[in-house]
PDB file of C-alpha atoms in Angstrom:
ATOM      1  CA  UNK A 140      24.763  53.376  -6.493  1.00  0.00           C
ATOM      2  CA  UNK A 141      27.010  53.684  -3.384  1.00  0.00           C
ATOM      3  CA  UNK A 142      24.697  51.734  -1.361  1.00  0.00           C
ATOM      4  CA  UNK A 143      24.456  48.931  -4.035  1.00  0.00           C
ATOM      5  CA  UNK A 144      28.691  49.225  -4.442  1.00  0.00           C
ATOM      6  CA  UNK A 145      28.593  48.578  -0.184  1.00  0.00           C
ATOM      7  CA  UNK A 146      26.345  45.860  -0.799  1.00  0.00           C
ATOM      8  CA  UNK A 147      28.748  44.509  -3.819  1.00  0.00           C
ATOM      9  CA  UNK A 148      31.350  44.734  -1.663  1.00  0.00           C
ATOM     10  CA  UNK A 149      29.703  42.521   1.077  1.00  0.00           C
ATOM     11  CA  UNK A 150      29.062  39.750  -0.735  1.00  0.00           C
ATOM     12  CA  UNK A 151      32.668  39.596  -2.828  1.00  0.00           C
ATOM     13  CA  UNK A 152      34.446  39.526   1.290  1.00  0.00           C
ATOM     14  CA  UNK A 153      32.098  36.705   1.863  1.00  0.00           C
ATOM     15  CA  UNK A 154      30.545  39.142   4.994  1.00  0.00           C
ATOM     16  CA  UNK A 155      26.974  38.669   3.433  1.00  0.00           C
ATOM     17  CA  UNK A 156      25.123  36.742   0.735  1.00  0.00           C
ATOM     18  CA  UNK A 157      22.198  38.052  -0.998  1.00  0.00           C
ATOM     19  CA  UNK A 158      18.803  36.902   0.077  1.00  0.00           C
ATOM     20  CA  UNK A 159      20.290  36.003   3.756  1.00  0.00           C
ATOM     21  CA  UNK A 160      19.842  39.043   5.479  1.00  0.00           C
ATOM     22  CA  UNK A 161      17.703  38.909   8.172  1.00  0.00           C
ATOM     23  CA  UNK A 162      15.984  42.277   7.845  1.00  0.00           C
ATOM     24  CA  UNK A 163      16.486  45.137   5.126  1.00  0.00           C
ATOM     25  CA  UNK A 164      15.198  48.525   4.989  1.00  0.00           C
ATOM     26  CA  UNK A 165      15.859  51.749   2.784  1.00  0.00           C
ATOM     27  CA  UNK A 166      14.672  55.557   2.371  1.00  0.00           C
ATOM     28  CA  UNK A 167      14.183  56.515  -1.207  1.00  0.00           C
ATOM     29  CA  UNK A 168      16.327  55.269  -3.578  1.00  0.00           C
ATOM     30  CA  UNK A 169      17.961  52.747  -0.164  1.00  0.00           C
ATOM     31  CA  UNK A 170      14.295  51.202  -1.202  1.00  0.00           C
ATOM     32  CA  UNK A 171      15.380  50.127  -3.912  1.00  0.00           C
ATOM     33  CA  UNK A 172      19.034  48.596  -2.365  1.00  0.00           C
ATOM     34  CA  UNK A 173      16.937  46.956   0.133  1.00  0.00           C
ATOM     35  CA  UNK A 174      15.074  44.635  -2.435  1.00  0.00           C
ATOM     36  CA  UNK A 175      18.479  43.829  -4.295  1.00  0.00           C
ATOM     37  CA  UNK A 176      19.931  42.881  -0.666  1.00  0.00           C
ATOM     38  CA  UNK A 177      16.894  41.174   0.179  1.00  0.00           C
ATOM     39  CA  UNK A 178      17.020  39.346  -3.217  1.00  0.00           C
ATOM     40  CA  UNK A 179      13.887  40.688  -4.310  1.00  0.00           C
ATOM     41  CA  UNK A 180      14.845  42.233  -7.200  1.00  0.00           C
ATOM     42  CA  UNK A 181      17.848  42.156  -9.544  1.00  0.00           C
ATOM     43  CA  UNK A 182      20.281  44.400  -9.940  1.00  0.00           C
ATOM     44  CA  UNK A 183      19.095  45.325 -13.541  1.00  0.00           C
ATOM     45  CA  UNK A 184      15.946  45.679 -13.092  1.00  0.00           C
ATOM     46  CA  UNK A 185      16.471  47.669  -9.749  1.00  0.00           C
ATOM     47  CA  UNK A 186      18.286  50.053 -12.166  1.00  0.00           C
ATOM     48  CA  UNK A 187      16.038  50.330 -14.173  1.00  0.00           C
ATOM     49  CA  UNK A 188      12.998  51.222 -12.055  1.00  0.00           C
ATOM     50  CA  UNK A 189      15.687  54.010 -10.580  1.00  0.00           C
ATOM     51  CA  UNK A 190      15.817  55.676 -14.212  1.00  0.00           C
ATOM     52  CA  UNK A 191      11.762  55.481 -14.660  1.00  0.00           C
ATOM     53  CA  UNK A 192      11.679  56.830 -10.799  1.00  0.00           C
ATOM     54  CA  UNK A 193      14.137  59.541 -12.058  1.00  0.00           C
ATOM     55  CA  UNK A 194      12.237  60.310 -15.149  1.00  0.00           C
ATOM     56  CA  UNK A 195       8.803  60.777 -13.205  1.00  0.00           C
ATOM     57  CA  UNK A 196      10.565  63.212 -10.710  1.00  0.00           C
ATOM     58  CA  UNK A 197      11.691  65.452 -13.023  1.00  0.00           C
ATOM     59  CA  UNK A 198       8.396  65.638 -15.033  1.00  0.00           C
ATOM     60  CA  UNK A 199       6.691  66.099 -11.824  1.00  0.00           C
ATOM     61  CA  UNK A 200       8.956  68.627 -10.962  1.00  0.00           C
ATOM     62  CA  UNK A 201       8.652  70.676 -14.022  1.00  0.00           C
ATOM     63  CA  UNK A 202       5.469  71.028 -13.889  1.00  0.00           C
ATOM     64  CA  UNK A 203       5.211  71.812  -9.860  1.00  0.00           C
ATOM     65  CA  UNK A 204       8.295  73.217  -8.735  1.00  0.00           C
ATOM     66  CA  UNK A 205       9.259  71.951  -5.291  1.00  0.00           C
ATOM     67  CA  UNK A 206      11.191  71.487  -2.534  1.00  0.00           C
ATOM     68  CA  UNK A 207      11.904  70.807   1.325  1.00  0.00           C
ATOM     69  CA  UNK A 208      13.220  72.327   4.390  1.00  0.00           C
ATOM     70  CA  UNK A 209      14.838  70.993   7.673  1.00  0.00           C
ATOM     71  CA  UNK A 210      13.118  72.835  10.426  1.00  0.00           C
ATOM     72  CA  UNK A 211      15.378  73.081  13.594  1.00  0.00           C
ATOM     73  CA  UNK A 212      14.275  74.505  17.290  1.00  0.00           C
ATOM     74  CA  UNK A 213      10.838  73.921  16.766  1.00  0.00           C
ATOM     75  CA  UNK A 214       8.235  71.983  18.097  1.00  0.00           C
ATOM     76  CA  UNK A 215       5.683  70.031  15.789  1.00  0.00           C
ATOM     77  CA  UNK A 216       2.782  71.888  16.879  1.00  0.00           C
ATOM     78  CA  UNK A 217       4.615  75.477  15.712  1.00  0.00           C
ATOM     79  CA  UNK A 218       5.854  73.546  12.776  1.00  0.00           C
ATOM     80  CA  UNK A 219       2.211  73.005  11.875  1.00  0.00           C
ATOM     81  CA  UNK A 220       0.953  76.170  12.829  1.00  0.00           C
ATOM     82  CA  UNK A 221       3.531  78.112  10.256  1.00  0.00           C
ATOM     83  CA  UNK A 222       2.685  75.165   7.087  1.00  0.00           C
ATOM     84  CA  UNK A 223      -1.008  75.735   7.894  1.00  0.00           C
ATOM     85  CA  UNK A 224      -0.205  79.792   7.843  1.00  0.00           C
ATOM     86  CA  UNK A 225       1.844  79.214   4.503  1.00  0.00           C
ATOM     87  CA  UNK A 226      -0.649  76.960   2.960  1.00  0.00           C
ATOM     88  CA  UNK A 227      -2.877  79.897   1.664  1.00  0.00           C
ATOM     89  CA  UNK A 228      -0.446  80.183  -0.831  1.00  0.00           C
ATOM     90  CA  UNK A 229       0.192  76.873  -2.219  1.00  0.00           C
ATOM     91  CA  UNK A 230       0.846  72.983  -0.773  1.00  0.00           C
ATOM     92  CA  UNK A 231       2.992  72.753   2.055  1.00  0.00           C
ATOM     93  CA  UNK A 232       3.244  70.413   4.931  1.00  0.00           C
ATOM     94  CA  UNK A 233       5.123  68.487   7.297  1.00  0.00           C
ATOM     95  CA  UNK A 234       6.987  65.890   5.331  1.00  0.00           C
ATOM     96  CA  UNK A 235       9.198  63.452   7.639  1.00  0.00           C
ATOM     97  CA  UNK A 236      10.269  63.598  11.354  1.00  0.00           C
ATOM     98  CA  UNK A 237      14.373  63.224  11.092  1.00  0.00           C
ATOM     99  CA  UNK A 238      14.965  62.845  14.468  1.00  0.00           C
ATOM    100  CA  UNK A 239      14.090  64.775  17.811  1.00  0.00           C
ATOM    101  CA  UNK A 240      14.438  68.694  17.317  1.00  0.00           C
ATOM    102  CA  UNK A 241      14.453  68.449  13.211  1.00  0.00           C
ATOM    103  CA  UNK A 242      11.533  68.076  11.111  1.00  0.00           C
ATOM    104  CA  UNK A 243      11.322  68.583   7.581  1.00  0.00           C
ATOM    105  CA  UNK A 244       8.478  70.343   5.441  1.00  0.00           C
ATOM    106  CA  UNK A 245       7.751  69.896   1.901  1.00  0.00           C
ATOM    107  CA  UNK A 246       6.225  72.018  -0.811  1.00  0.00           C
ATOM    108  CA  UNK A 247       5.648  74.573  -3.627  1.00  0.00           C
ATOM    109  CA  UNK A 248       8.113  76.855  -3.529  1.00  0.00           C
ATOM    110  CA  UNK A 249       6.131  80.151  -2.660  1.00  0.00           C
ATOM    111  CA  UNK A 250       3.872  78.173   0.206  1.00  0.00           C
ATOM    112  CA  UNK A 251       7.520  76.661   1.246  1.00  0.00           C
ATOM    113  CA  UNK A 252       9.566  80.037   1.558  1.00  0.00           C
ATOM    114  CA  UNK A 253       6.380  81.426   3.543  1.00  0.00           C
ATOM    115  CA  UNK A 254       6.145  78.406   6.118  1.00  0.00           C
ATOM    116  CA  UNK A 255      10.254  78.950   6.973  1.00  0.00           C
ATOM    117  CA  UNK A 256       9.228  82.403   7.202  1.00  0.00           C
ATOM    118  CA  UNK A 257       6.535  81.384   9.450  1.00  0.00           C
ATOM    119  CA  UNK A 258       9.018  78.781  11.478  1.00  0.00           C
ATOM    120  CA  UNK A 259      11.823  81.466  11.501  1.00  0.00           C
ATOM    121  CA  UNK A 260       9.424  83.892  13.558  1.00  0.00           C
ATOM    122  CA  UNK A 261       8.553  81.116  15.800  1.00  0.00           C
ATOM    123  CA  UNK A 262      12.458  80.842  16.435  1.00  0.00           C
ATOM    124  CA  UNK A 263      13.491  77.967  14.258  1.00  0.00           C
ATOM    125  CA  UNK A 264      16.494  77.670  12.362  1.00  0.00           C
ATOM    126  CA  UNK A 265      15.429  76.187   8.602  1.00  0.00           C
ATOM    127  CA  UNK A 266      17.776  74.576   6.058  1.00  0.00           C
ATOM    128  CA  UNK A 267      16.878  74.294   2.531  1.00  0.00           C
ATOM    129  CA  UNK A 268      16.468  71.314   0.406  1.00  0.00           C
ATOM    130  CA  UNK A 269      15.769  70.137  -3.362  1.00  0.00           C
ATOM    131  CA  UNK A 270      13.837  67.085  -2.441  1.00  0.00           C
ATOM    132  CA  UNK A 271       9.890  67.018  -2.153  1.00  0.00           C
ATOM    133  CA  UNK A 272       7.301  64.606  -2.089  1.00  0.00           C
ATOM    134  CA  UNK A 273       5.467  66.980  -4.757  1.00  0.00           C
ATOM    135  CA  UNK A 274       8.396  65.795  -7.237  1.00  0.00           C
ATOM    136  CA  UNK A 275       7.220  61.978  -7.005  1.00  0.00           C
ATOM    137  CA  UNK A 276       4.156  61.864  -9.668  1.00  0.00           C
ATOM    138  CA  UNK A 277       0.671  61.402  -8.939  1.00  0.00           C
ATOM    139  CA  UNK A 278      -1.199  58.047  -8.949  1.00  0.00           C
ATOM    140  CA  UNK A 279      -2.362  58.544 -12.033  1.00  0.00           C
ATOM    141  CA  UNK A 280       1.129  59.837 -13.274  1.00  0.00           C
ATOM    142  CA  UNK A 281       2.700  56.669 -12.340  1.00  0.00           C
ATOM    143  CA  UNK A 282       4.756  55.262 -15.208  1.00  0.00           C
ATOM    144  CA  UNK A 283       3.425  52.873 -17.737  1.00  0.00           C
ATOM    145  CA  UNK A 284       5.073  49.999 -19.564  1.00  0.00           C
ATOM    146  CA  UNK A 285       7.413  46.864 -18.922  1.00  0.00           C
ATOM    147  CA  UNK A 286       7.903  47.179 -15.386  1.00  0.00           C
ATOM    148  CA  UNK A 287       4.717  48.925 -14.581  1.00  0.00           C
ATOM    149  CA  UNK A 288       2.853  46.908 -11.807  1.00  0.00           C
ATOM    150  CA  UNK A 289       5.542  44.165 -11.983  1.00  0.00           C
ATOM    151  CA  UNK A 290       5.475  41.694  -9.429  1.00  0.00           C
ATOM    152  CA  UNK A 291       8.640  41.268  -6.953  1.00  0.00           C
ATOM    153  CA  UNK A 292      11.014  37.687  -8.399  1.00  0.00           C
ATOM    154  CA  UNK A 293      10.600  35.980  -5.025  1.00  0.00           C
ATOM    155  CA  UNK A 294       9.547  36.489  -1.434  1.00  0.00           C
ATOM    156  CA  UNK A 295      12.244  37.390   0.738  1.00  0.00           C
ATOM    157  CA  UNK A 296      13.102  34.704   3.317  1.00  0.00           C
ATOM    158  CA  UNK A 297      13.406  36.448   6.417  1.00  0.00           C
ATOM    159  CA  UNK A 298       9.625  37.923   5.205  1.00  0.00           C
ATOM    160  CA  UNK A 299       8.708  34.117   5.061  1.00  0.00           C
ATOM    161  CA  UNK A 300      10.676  33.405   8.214  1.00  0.00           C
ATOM    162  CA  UNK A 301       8.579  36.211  10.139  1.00  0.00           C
ATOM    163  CA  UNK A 302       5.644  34.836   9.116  1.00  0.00           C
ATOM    164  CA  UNK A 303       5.725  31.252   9.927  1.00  0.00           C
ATOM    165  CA  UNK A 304       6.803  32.505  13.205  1.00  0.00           C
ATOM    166  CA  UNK A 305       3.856  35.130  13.370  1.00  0.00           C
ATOM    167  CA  UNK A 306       1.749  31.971  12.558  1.00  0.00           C
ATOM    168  CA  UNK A 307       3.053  29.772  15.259  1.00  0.00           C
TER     169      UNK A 307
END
């Protein structure tokens, strides 16, 4: 909501019009700002694939308790050594490289606590997390329904833009 409110706010200054922006990206539910900024999707609808998003997590959670750790000090290689150690005990893995020095694993909670374990030995500094990829559903979990599958209400322009220009 904040990053839809920022966007809001853009457009009522006159600083940016929806659909004109010349590139748009977003992590998780930024995704979702991104195609509202992009004027791929509306507003409403954007809100109301975030509830259905929402409502998938939490199932998926509840029946796989999860979660994620920041791994600091470490080197990939160690990181993968102590997730591959841990996963004898349950799913666990690298999950998203943050930036140099800090990676962040994902996983069940027992295979998750062992892998920081695993990364703390190796001299690593770990900082815990609710968020997991094992909270978003499986394929087959995915929601069904009204916006199940639904198609995106127009083709960004700069996506048309960069194509015509990959073209020529």
């Amino acid at each position: 909501m904040t990053s839809l409110a920022a966007l809001a706010a853009l457009e009522e200054s006159g600083r940016l019009r929806r659909g004109d922006a010349a590139m748009v990206a977003g992590l998780s539910l930024g995704e979702y700002t991104a195609l509202c900024a992009a004027g791929s999707l509306a507003f409403e609808d954007g809100l109301r694939l975030v509830r259905i998003r929402g409502q998938a997590m939490q199932a998926a959670s509840l029946a796989k308790p999860s979660s994620m750790s920041a791994v600091l000090g470490l080197d990939e290689k160690g990181i993968a050594d102590a997730c591959r150690e841990a996963s004898s005990v349950g799913i666990v893995a690298i999950a998203n490289k943050n930036a140099p020095g800090q990676i962040v694993i994902s996983g069940e909670l027992e295979a998750l606590a062992a892998a920081e374990k695993g990364c703390q030995k190796r001299g690593a500094e770990t900082l815990h997390s609710p968020h997991s990829r094992r909270r978003f559903p499986q394929r087959g979990d995915a929601p069904r329904g009204r916006y199940a599958g639904r198609r995106a209400r127009r083709t960004p322009r700069f996506f048309r833009r960069a194509c015509r220009s990959i073209r020529t």
